[in-house]
Short mmCIF file of C-alpha atoms in Angstrom, two decimals:
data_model
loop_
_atom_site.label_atom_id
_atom_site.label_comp_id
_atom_site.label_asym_id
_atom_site.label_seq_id
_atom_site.Cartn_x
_atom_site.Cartn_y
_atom_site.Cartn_z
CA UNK A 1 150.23 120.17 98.68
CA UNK A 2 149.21 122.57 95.95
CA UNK A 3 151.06 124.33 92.69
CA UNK A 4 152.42 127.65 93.88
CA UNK A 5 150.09 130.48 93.60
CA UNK A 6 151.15 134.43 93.80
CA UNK A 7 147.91 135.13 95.13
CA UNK A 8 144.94 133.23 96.96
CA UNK A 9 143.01 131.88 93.13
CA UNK A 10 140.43 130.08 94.06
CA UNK A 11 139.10 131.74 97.24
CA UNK A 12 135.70 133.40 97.52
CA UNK A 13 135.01 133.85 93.46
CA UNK A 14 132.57 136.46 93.73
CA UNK A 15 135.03 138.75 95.26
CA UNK A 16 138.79 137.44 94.92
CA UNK A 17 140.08 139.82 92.28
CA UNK A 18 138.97 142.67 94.38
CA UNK A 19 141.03 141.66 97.43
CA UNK A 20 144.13 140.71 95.09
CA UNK A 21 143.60 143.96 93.38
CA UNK A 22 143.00 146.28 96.45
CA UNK A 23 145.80 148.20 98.30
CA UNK A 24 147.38 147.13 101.08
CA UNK A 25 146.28 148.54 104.09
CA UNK A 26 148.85 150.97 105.19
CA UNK A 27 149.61 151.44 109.29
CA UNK A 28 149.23 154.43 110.73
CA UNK A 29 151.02 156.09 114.16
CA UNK A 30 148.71 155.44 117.15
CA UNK A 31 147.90 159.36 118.61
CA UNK A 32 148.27 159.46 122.37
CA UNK A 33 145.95 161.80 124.14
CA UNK A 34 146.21 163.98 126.30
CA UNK A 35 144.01 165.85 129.05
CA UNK A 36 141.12 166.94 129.45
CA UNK A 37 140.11 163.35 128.82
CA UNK A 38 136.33 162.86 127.58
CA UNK A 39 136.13 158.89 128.05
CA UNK A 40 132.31 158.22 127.20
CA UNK A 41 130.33 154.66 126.97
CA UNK A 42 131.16 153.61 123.61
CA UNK A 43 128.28 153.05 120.97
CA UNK A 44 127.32 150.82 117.94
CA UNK A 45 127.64 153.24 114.61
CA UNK A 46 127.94 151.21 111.30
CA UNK A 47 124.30 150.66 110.33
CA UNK A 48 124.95 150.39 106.85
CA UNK A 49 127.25 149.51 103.82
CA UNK A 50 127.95 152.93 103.08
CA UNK A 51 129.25 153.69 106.97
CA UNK A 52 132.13 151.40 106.16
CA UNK A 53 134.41 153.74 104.39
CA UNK A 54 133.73 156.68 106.63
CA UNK A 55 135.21 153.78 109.25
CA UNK A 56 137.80 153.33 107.50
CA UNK A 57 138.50 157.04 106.65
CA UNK A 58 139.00 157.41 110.68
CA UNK A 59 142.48 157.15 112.03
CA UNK A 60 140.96 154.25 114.42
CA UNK A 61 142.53 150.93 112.70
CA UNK A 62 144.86 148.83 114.14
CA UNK A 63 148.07 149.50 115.11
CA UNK A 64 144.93 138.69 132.98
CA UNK A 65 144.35 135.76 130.69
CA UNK A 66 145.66 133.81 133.61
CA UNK A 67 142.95 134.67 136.18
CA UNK A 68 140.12 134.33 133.03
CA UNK A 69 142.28 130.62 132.31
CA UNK A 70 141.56 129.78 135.80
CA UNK A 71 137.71 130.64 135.86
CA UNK A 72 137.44 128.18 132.95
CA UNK A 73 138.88 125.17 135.54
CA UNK A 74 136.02 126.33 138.09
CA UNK A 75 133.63 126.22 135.89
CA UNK A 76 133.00 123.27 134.09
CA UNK A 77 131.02 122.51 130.90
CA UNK A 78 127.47 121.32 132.19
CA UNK A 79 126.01 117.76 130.58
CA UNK A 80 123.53 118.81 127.93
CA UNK A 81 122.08 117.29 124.67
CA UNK A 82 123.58 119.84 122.49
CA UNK A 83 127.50 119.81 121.50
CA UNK A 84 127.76 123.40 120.94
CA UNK A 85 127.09 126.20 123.33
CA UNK A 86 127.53 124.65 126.65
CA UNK A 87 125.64 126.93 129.09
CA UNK A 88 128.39 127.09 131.64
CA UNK A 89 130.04 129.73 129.61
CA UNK A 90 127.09 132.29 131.03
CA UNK A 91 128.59 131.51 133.81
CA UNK A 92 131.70 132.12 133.16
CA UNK A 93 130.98 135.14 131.70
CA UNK A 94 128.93 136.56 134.23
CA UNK A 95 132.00 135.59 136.02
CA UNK A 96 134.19 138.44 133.71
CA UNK A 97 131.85 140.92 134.13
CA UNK A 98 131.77 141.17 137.25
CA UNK A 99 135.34 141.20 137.90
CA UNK A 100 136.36 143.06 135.00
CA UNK A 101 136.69 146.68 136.49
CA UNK A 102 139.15 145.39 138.99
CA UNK A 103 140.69 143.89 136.50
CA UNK A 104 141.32 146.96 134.39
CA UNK A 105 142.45 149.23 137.86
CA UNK A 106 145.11 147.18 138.35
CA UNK A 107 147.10 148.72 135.79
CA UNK A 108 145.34 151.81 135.23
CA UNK A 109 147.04 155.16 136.80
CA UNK A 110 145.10 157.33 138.15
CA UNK A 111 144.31 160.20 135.81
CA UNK A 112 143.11 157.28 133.64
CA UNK A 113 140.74 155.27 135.91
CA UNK A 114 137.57 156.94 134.47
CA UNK A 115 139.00 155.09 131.12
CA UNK A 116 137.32 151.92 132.30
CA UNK A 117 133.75 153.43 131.54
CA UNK A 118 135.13 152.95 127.24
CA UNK A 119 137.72 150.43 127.62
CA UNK A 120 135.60 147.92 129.60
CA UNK A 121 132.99 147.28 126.72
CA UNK A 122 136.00 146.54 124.22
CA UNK A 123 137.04 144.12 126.96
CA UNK A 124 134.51 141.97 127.58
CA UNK A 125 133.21 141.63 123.73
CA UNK A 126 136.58 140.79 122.62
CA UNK A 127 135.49 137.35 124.49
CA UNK A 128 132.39 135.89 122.69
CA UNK A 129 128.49 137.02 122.74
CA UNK A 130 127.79 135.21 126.31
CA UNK A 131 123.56 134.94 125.03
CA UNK A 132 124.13 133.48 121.83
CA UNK A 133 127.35 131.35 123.29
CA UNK A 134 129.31 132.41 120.39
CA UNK A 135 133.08 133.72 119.16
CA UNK A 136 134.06 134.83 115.29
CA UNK A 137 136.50 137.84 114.25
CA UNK A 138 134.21 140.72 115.23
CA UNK A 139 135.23 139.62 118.85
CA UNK A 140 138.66 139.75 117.85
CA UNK A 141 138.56 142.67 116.84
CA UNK A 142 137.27 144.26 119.77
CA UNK A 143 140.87 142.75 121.34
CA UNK A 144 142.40 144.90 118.71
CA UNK A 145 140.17 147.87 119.56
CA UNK A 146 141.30 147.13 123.59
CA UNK A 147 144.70 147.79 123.05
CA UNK A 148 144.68 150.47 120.83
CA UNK A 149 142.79 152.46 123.23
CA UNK A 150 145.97 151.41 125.44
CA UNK A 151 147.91 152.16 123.21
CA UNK A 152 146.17 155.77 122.84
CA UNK A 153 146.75 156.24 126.47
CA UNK A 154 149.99 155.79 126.28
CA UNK A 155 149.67 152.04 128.41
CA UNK A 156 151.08 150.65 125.90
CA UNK A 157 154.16 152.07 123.53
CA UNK A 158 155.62 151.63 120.64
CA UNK A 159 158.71 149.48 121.93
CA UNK A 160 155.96 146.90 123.58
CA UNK A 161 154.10 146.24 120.21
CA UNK A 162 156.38 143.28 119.40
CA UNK A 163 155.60 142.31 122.68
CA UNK A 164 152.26 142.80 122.66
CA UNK A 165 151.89 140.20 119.99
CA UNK A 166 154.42 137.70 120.99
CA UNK A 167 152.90 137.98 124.80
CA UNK A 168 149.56 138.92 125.27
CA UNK A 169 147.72 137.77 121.84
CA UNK A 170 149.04 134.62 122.23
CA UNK A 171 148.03 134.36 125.24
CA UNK A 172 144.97 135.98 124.44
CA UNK A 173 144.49 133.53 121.84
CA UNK A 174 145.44 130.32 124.46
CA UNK A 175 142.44 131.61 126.26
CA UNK A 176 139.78 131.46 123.30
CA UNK A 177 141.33 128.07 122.46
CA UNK A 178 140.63 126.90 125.55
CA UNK A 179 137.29 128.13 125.77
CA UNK A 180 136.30 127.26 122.49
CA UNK A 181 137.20 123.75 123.29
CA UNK A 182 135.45 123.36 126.82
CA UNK A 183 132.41 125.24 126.23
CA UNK A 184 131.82 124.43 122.01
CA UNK A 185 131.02 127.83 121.57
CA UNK A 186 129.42 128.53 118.43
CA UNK A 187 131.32 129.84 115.32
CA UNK A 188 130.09 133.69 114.87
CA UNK A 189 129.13 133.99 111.43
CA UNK A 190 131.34 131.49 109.72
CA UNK A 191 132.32 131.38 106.28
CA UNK A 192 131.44 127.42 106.36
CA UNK A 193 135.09 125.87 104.33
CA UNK A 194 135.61 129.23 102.54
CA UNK A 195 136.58 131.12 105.44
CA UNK A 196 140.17 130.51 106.85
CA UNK A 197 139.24 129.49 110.69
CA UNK A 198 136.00 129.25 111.83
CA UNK A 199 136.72 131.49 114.84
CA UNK A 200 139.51 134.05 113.80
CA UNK A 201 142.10 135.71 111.70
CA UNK A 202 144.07 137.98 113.25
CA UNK A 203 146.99 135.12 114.15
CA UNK A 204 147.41 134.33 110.83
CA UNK A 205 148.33 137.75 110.14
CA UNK A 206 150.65 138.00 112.98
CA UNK A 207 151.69 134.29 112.66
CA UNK A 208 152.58 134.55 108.59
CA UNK A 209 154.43 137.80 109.30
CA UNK A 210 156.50 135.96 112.02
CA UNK A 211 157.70 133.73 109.00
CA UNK A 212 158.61 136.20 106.57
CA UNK A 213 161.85 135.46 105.67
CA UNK A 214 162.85 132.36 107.68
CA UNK A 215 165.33 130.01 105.96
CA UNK A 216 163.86 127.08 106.19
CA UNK A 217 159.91 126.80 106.54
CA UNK A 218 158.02 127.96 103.76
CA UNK A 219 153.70 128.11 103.51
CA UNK A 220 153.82 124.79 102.38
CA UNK A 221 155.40 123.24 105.68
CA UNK A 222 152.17 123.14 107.17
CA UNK A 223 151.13 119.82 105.22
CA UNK A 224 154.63 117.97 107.39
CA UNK A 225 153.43 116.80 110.89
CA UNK A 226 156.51 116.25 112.34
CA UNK A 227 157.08 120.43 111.55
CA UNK A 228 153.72 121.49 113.16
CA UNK A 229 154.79 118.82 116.13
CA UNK A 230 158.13 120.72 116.77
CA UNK A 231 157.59 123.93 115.74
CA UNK A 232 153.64 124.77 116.72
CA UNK A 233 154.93 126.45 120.09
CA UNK A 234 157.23 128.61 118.47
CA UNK A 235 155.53 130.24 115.20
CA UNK A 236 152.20 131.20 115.61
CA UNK A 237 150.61 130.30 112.79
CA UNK A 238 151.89 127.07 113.06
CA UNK A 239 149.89 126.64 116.00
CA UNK A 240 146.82 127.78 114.46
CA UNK A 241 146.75 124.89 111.53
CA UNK A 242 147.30 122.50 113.92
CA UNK A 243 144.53 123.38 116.08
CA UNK A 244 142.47 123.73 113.07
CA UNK A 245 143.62 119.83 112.10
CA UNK A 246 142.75 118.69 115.91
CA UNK A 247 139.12 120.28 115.90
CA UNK A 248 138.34 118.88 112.44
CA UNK A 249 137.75 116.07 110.92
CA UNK A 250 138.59 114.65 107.21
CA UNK A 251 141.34 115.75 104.85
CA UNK A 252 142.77 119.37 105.33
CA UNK A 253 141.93 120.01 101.77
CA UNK A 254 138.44 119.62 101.99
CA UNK A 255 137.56 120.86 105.33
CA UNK A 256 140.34 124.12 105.00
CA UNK A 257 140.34 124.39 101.60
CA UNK A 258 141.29 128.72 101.69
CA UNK A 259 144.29 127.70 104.34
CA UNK A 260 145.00 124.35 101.82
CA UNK A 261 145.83 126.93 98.57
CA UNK A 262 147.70 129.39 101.00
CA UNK A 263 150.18 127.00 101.66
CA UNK A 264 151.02 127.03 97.73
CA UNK A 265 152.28 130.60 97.64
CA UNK A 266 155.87 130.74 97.24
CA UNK A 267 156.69 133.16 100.42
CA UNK A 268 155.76 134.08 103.65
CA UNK A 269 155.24 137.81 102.53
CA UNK A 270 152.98 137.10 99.60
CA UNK A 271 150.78 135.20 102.27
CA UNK A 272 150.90 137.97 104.59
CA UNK A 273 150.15 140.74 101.95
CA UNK A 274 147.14 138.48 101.09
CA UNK A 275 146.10 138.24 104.87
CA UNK A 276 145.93 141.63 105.60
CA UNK A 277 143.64 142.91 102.46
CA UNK A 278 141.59 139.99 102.87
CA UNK A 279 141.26 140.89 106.69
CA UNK A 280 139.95 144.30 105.32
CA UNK A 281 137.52 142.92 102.89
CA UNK A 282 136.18 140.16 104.81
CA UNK A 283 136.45 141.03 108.21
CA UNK A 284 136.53 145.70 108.54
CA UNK A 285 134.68 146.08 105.65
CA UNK A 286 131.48 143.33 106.17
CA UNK A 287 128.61 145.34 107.82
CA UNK A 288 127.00 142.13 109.50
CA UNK A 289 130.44 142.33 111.79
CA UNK A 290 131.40 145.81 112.09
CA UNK A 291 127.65 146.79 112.46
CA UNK A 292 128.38 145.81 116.19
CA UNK A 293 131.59 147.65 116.44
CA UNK A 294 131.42 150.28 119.41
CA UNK A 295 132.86 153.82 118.94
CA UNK A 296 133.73 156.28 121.98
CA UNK A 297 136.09 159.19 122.45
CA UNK A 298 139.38 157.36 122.12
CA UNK A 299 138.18 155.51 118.90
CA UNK A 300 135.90 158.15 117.48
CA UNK A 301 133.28 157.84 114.64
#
């Protein structure tokens, strides 16, 4: 365990005080449409550093697994020299892409079928790049981006969106865990030990805000086994450390040093503050991930 920190002190140097000092991101009210819908093939946009704040100017931030689980059992990893990237993810990817449109009618009405021409392409990224065999938090993202264009359709409302999280991210995020471990896919543009997962951030977000005010655990819990061995099914975020401590090897300090001087700030709300502006400075506002960010009619450019 660490001293207690206010803020996250020794991450990233070049760029910590900016994140500490920045505003928090504020939410905004998803817009629903409404006809004449114009659902087009969604395209890349960000090509540069100064695209990002026009991006984030936009009123487009933020607010199955089971049949995609069971592909994963019927496709096993093929024997190959290399640990990472197992091949038989193609497969299983080819696999999703195929049977993704049926997969979106199933709940789609029908005024909102021709949706599946925008909402597909968030879909299937929000999985992993299937030629480089990969997954980071510009995949995650596009999960985000999939259900806000629900939500914009009015698929999802606001009375679902703690359900939403408690429900279908995790198991959303059961599914990448799964894959991740079968197939070794490759960590999309990790931050190495600076970075707080090499695969994603979004669950930390949702998992510290889960916390916020609970009587009993605090950030620092995460260092007592027999908590993370009780509790991991119930708080997210729980869940995510001790994933993090099965796929790694060594002391937690030195192989998750950012998540190692989290767990010294007094409160789950100071951690939570600090994950969402460091979401927007390392994740929304990093042109090497958003550059591949697709933009459409329901989230515009």
């Amino acid at each position: 365990p660490v001293k207690d920190r206010s803020s996250y002190s020794t991450c990233r140097p070049n760029n910590t005080e900016a994140v500490i000092l920045a505003p928090l991101p504020k939410s905004q009210k998803v817009l629903t449409i409404a006809p004449p819908f114009h659902f087009v093939t969604p395209a890349k946009k960000i090509t540069s550093p100064g695209d990002i704040p026009k991006f984030h100017d936009s009123a487009a931030l933020f607010p199955l697994s089971k049949s995609c689980g069971l592909w994963v059992d019927q496709i096993p990893p093929v024997q190959q020299s290399s640990r990472y990237g197992n091949t038989s993810y193609r497969t299983w990817h080819e696999r999703l892409t195929e049977n993704v449109e049926s997969l979106m009618l199933r709940f789609l009405p029908d005024d909102l079928k021709p949706s599946t021409v925008e909402i597909i392409p968030y879909f299937t990224e929000r999985f992993g790049n299937s030629s480089r065999i990969d997954y980071g938090t510009g995949h995650e993202t596009n999960f985000a981006a999939w259900l806000y264009c629900l939500a914009r359709m009015g698929i999802i409302k606001e009375e679902d969106y703690h359900a939403v999280v408690a429900r279908v991210f995790v198991k959303y995020l059961e599914l990448m865990k799964k894959l991740q471990l079968i197939y070794w896919l490759e960590p999309a543009g990790s931050h190495g030990v600076w970075g707080l997962d090499d695969y994603r951030f979004l669950p930390f977000i949702f998992g510290s805000s889960q916390l916020i005010d609970h009587k009993y655990m605090k950030p620092k819990s995460i260092h007592n086994d027999d908590i993370l061995d009780n509790f991991s099914s119930e708080y997210m975020y729980l869940s995510c450390i001790q994933f993090v401590k099965k796929v790694k090897q060594g002391p937690f300090a030195e192989h998750s040093p950012l998540l190692n001087d989290i767990s010294g700030v007094p409160n789950w709300n100071k951690v939570n503050t600090g994950m969402l502006k460091m979401h927007k400075a390392e994740v929304l506002e990093k042109v090497p991930i958003m550059q591949h960010f697709l933009f459409g009619w329901l989230i515009k450019w």
